Coordinates of C-alpha atoms and ligand atoms in Angstrom, one line a residue:
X1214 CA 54.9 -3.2 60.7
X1215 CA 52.8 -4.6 57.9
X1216 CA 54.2 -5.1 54.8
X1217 CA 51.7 -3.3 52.1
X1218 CA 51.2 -4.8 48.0
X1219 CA 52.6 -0.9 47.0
X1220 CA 56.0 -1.5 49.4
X1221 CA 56.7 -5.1 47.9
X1222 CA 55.9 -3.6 44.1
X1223 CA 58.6 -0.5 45.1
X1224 CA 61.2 -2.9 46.1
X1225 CA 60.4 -5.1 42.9
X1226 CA 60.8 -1.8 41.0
X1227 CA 64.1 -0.4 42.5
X1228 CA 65.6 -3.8 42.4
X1229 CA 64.6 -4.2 38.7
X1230 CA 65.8 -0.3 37.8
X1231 CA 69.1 -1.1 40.1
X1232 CA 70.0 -4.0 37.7
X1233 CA 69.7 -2.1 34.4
X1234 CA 71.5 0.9 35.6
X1235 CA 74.8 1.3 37.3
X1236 CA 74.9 4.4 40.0
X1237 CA 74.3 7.9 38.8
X1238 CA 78.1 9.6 38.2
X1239 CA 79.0 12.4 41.2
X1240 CA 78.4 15.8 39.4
X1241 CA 75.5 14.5 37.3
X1242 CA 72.7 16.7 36.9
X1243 CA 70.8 14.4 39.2
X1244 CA 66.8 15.4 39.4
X1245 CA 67.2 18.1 37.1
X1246 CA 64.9 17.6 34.2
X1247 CA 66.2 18.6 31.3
X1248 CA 65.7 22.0 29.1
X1249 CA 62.9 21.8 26.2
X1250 CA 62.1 23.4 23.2
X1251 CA 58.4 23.8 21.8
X1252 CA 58.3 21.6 18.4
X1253 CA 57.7 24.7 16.8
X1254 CA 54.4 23.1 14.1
X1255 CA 52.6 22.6 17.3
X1256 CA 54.2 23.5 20.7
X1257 CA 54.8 20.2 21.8
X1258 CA 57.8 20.4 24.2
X1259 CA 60.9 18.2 23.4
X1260 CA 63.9 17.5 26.2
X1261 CA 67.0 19.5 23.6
X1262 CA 69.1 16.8 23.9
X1263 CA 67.8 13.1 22.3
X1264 CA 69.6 9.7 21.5
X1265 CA 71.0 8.7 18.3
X1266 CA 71.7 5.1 17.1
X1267 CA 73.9 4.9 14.0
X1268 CA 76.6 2.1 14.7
X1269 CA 75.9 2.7 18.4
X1270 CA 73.0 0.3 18.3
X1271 CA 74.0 -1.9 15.2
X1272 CA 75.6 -4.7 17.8
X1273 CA 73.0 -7.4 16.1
X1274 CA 71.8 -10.8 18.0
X1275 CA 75.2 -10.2 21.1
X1276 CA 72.9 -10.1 24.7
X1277 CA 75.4 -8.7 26.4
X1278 CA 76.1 -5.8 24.0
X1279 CA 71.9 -5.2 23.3
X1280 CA 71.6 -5.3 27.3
X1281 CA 74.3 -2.0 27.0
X1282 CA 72.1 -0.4 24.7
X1283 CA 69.2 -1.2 26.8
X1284 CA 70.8 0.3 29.7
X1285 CA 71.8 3.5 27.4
X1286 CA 68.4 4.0 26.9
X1287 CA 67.3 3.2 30.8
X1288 CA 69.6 5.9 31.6
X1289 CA 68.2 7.8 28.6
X1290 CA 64.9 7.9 29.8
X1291 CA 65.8 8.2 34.0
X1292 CA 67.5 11.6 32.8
X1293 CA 64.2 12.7 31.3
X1294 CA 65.2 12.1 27.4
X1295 CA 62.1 11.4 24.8
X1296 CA 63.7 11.5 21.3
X1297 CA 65.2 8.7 20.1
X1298 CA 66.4 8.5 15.8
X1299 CA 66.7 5.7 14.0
X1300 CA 66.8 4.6 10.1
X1301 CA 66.4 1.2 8.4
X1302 CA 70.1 1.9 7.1
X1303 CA 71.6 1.3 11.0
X1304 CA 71.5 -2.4 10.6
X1305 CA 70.1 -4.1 13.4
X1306 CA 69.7 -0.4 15.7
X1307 CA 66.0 -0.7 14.9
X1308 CA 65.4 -4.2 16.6
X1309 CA 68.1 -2.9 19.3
X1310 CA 66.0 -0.1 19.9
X1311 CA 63.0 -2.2 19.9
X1312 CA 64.5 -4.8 22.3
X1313 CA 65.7 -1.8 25.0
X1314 CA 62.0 -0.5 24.8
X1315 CA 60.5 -3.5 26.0
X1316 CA 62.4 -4.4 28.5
X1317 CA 61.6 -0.5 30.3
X1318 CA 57.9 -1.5 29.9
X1319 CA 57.4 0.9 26.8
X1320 CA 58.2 4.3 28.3
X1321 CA 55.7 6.6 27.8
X1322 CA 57.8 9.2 27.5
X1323 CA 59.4 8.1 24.0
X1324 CA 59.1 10.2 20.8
X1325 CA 59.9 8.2 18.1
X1326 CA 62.0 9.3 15.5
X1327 CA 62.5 7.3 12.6
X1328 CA 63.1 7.5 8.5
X1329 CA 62.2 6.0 5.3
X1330 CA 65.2 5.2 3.2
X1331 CA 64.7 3.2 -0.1
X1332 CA 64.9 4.3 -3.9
X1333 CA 61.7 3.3 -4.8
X1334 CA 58.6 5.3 -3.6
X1335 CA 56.8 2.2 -3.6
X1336 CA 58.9 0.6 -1.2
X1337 CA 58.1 3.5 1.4
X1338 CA 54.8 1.8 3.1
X1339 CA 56.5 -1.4 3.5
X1340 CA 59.5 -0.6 4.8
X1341 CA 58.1 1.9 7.4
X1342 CA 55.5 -1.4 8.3
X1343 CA 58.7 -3.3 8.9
X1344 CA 60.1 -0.5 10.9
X1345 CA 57.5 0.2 13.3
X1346 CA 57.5 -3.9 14.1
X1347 CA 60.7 -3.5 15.1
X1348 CA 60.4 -0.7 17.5
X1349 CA 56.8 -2.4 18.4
X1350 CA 55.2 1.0 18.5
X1351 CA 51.4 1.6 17.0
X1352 CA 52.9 4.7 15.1
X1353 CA 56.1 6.4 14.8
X1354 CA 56.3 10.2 16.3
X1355 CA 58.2 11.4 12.9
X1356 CA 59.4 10.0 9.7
X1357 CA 62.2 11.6 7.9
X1358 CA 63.2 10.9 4.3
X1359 CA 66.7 9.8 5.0
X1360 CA 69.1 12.0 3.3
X1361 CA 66.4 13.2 0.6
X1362 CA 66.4 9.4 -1.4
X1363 CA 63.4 9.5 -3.7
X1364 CA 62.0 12.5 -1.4
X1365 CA 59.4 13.4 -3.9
X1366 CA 57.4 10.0 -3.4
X1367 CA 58.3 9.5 0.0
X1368 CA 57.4 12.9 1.4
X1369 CA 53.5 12.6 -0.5
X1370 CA 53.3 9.0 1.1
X1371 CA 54.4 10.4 4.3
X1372 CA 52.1 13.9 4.3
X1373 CA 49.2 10.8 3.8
X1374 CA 50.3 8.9 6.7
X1375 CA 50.2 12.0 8.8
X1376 CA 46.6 13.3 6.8
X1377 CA 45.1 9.7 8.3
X1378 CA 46.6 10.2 11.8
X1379 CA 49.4 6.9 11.5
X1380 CA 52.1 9.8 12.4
X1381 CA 52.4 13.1 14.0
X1382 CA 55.5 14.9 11.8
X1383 CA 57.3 15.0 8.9
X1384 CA 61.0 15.6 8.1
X1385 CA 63.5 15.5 5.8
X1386 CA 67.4 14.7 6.8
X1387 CA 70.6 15.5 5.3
X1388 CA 74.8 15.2 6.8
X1389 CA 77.9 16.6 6.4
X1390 CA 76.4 19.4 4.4
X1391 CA 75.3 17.3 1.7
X1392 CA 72.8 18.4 -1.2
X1393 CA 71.9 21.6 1.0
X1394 CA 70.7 23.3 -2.4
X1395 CA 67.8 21.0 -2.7
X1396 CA 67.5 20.4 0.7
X1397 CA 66.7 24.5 1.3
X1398 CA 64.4 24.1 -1.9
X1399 CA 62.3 21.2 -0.4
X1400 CA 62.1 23.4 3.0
X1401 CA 61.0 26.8 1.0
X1402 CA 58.1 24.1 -0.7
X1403 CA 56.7 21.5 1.5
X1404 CA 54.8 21.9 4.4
X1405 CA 57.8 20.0 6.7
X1406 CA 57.5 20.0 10.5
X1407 CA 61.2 19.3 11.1
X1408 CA 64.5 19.0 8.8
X1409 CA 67.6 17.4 10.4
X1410 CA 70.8 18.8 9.7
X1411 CA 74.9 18.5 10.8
X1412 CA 76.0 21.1 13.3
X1413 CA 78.2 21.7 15.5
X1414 CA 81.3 24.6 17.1
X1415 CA 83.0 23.3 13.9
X1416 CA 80.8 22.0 11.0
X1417 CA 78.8 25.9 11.2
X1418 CA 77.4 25.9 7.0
X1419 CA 74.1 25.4 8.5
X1420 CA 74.4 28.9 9.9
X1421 CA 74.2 31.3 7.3
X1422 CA 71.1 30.0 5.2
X1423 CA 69.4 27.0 7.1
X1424 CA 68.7 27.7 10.3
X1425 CA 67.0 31.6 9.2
X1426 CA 64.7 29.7 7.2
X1427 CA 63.9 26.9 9.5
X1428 CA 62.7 30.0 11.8
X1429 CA 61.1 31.7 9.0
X1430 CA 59.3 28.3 7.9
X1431 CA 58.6 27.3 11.4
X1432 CA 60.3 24.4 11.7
X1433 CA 61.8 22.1 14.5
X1434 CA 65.7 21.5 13.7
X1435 CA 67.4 17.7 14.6
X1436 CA 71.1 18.1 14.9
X1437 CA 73.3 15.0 14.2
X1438 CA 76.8 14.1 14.2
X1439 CA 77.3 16.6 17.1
X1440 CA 80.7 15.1 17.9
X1441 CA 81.6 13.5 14.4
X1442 CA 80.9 10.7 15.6
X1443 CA 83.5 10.8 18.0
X1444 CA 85.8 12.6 15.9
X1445 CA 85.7 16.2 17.6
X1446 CA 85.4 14.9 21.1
X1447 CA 88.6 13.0 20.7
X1448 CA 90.3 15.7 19.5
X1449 CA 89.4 18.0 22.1
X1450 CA 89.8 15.9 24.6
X1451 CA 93.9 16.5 25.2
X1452 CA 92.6 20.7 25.3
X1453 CA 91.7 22.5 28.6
X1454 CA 88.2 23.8 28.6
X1455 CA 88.3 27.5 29.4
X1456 CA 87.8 28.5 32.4
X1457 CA 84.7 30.4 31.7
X1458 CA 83.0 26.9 30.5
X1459 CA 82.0 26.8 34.2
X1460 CA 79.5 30.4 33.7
X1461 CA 78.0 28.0 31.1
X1462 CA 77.2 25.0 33.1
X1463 CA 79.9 22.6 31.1
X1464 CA 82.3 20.7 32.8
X1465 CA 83.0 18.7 29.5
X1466 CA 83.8 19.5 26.1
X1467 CA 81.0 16.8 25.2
X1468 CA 78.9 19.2 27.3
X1469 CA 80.3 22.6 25.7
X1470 CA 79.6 21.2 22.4
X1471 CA 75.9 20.3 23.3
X1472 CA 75.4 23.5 25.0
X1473 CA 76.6 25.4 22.2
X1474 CA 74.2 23.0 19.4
X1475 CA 70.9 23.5 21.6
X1476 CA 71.6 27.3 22.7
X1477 CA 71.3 27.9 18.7
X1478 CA 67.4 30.0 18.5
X1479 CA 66.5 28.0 15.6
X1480 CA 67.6 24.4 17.2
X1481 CA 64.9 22.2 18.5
X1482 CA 67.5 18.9 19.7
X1483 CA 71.1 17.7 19.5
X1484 CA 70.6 14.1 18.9
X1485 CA 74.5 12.6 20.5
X1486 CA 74.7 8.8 19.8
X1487 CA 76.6 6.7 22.8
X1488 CA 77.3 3.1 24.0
X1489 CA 77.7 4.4 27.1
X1490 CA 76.0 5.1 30.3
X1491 CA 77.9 7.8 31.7
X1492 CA 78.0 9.5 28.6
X1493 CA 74.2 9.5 28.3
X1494 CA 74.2 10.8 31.3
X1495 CA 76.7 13.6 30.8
X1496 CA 75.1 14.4 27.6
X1497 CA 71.5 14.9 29.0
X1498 CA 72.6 16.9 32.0
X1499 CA 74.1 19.6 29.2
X1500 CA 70.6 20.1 29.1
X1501 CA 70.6 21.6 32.3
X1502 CA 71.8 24.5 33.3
X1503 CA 72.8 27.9 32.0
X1504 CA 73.2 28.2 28.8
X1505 CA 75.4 30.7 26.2
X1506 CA 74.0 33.7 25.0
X1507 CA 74.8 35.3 21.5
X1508 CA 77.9 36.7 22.8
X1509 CA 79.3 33.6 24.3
X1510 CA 78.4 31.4 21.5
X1511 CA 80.7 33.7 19.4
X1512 CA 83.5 33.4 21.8
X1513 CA 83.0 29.3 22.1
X1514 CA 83.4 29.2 18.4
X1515 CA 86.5 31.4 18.6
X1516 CA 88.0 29.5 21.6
X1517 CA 87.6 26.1 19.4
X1518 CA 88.9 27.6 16.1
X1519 CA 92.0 28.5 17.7
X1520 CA 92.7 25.7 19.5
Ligands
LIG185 N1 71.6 11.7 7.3 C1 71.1 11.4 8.5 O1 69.9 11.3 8.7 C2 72.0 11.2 9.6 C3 73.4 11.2 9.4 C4 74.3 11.0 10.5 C5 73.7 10.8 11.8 N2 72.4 10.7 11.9 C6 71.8 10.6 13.3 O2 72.5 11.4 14.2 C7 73.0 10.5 15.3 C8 74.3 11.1 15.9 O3 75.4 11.2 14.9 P1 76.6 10.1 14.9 O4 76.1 8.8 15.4 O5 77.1 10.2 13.5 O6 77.7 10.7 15.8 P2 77.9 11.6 17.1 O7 76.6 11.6 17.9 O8 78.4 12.9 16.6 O9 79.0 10.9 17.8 C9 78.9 9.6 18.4 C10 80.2 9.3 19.1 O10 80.4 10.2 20.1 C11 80.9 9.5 21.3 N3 80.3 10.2 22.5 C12 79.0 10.3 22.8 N4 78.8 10.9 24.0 C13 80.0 11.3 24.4 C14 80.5 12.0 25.5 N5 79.7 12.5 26.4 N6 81.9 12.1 25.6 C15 82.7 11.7 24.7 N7 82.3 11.0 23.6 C16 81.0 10.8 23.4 C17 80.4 8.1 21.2 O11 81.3 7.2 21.7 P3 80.9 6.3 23.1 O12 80.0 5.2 22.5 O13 82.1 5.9 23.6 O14 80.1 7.3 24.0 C18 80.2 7.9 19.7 O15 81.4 7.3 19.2 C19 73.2 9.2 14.6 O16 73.4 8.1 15.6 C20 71.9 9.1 13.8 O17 70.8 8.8 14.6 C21 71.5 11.0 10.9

């Protein structure tokens, strides 16, 4: 049998892919692309679950750790992921993230997600120019004012940006509940395509004012700090899932958190941050699957709450 160019450049590939990632987990979602939303300014789909990269990704000039990260976001993207966030205050995340892209050979499938974060609005330009170096990218997907600093300036500099075609969205990010008074003012004024927002079975503010008017405004939501950073898986971890976790798809309470996040009408993507590669994994593959209806989100709320 001959050996053809395309069967040498298929072994080069698998051999290559096979020494980034380590074999897919049993019970993995394997093949199953994930569940998307439509970006709601434009009806662009987006996978519901993305990456996130605060402390994650901060691991600086180690090779060993940014080959991790690089493998988190092989994994990432083999699961079908696009969104990854980012900020210029996660340390060296934004040169990690920059790094892991170009050693997949620039996925095509990325949608950059990244934020402007200095006091002074004439800062802005600069320090999204010495962003989007790091990531190497011609233009980032979406810049967010990170938690609303100088959000006047920054938002007109960014609405310019997107005017001339050197991005595609605009957002606006908050945490924790923080400043959500202004923050619901800036939505009900500014022509914002998404706002990113804490939310989770636990941390439920968001609920009762800013997820209504991200639907009324037409806006895509970005959840972060879907675990607490850690926090609330840790704590769950010691509690049996309930039985009926299985109707849902979820096999973990990583996943039963997710599932819960993205089944929310008005969320567009959780975005989970990990150092690991089975976590990646078992956070994309909650974006498989069933998923809770109204009724069942109620009674995963309850089920937590009483735990
Ligand atoms: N104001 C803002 O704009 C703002 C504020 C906060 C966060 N963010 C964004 O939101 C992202 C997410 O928030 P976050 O980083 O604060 O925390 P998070 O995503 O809620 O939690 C991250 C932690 O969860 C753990 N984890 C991940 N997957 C897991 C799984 N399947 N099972 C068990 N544990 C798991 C990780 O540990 P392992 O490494 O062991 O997996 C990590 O310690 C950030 O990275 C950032 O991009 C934005």
């Amino acid at each position: 049998m001959t050996t053809t160019r395309r069967t040498i450049l298929q072994a080069v590939l698998a051999t290559a892919a096979a020494a980034i990632l380590p074999p897919p987990l049993k019970g993995a979602a394997q093949g199953r692309p994930p569940a998307t939303k439509p970006i709601p300014s434009t009806g662009e789909a987006l996978p519901v679950v993305g990456l996130g990269s605060w402390i994650t990704f901060n691991v600086g000039d180690d090779p060993v750790l940014r080959d991790e990260c690089a493998a988190v976001m092989a994994a990432f993207f083999d699961a079908g992921g696009r969104i990854i966030d980012s900020s210029p205050m996660y340390g060296s995340s934004q040169d990690v993230i920059g790094y892991g892209l170009e050693k997949l050979g620039r996925p095509s499938r990325l949608f950059s997600a990244e934020k402007v974060w200095t006091s002074s609005g004439d800062n802005g330009p600069a320090q999204i120019e010495e962003s989007r170096r790091f990531w190497g990218v011609p233009r980032f997907d979406l810049l967010q004012v990170h938690n609303l600093v100088a959000w006047e300036e920054h938002l007109k500099t960014l609405f310019e940006m997107k005017a001339a075609g050197q991005l595609r969205y605009v957002g606006i990010t908050t945490s924790e509940g923080r400043r959500h008074d202004l923050f619901e003012e800036i939505m009900r004024t500014q022509p914002l395509d998404f706002v990113q927002i804490t939310y989770n079975v636990v941390d439920r503010e968001v609920e009762d004012r800013i997820l209504p008017l991200a639907r009324d405004r037409g806006m895509g939501v970005i959840v972060n700090r879907p675990f607490q950073q850690g926090v609330l898986t840790q704590r769950l971890e010691g509690e049996p899932l309930p039985e009926w976790a299985t109707e849902i798809g979820a096999s973990t309470w990583a996943q039963f958190i997710l599932k819960f996040i993205v089944s929310h009408p008005a969320v567009t993507v959780a975005i989970p941050a990990t150092t690991r590669v089975d976590h990646v994994r078992e956070n994309l593959a909650a974006a498989t699957g069933p998923m809770p209806d109204e009724a069942t989100r109620r009674r995963m709320a309850a089920y937590v709450q009483d735990l």
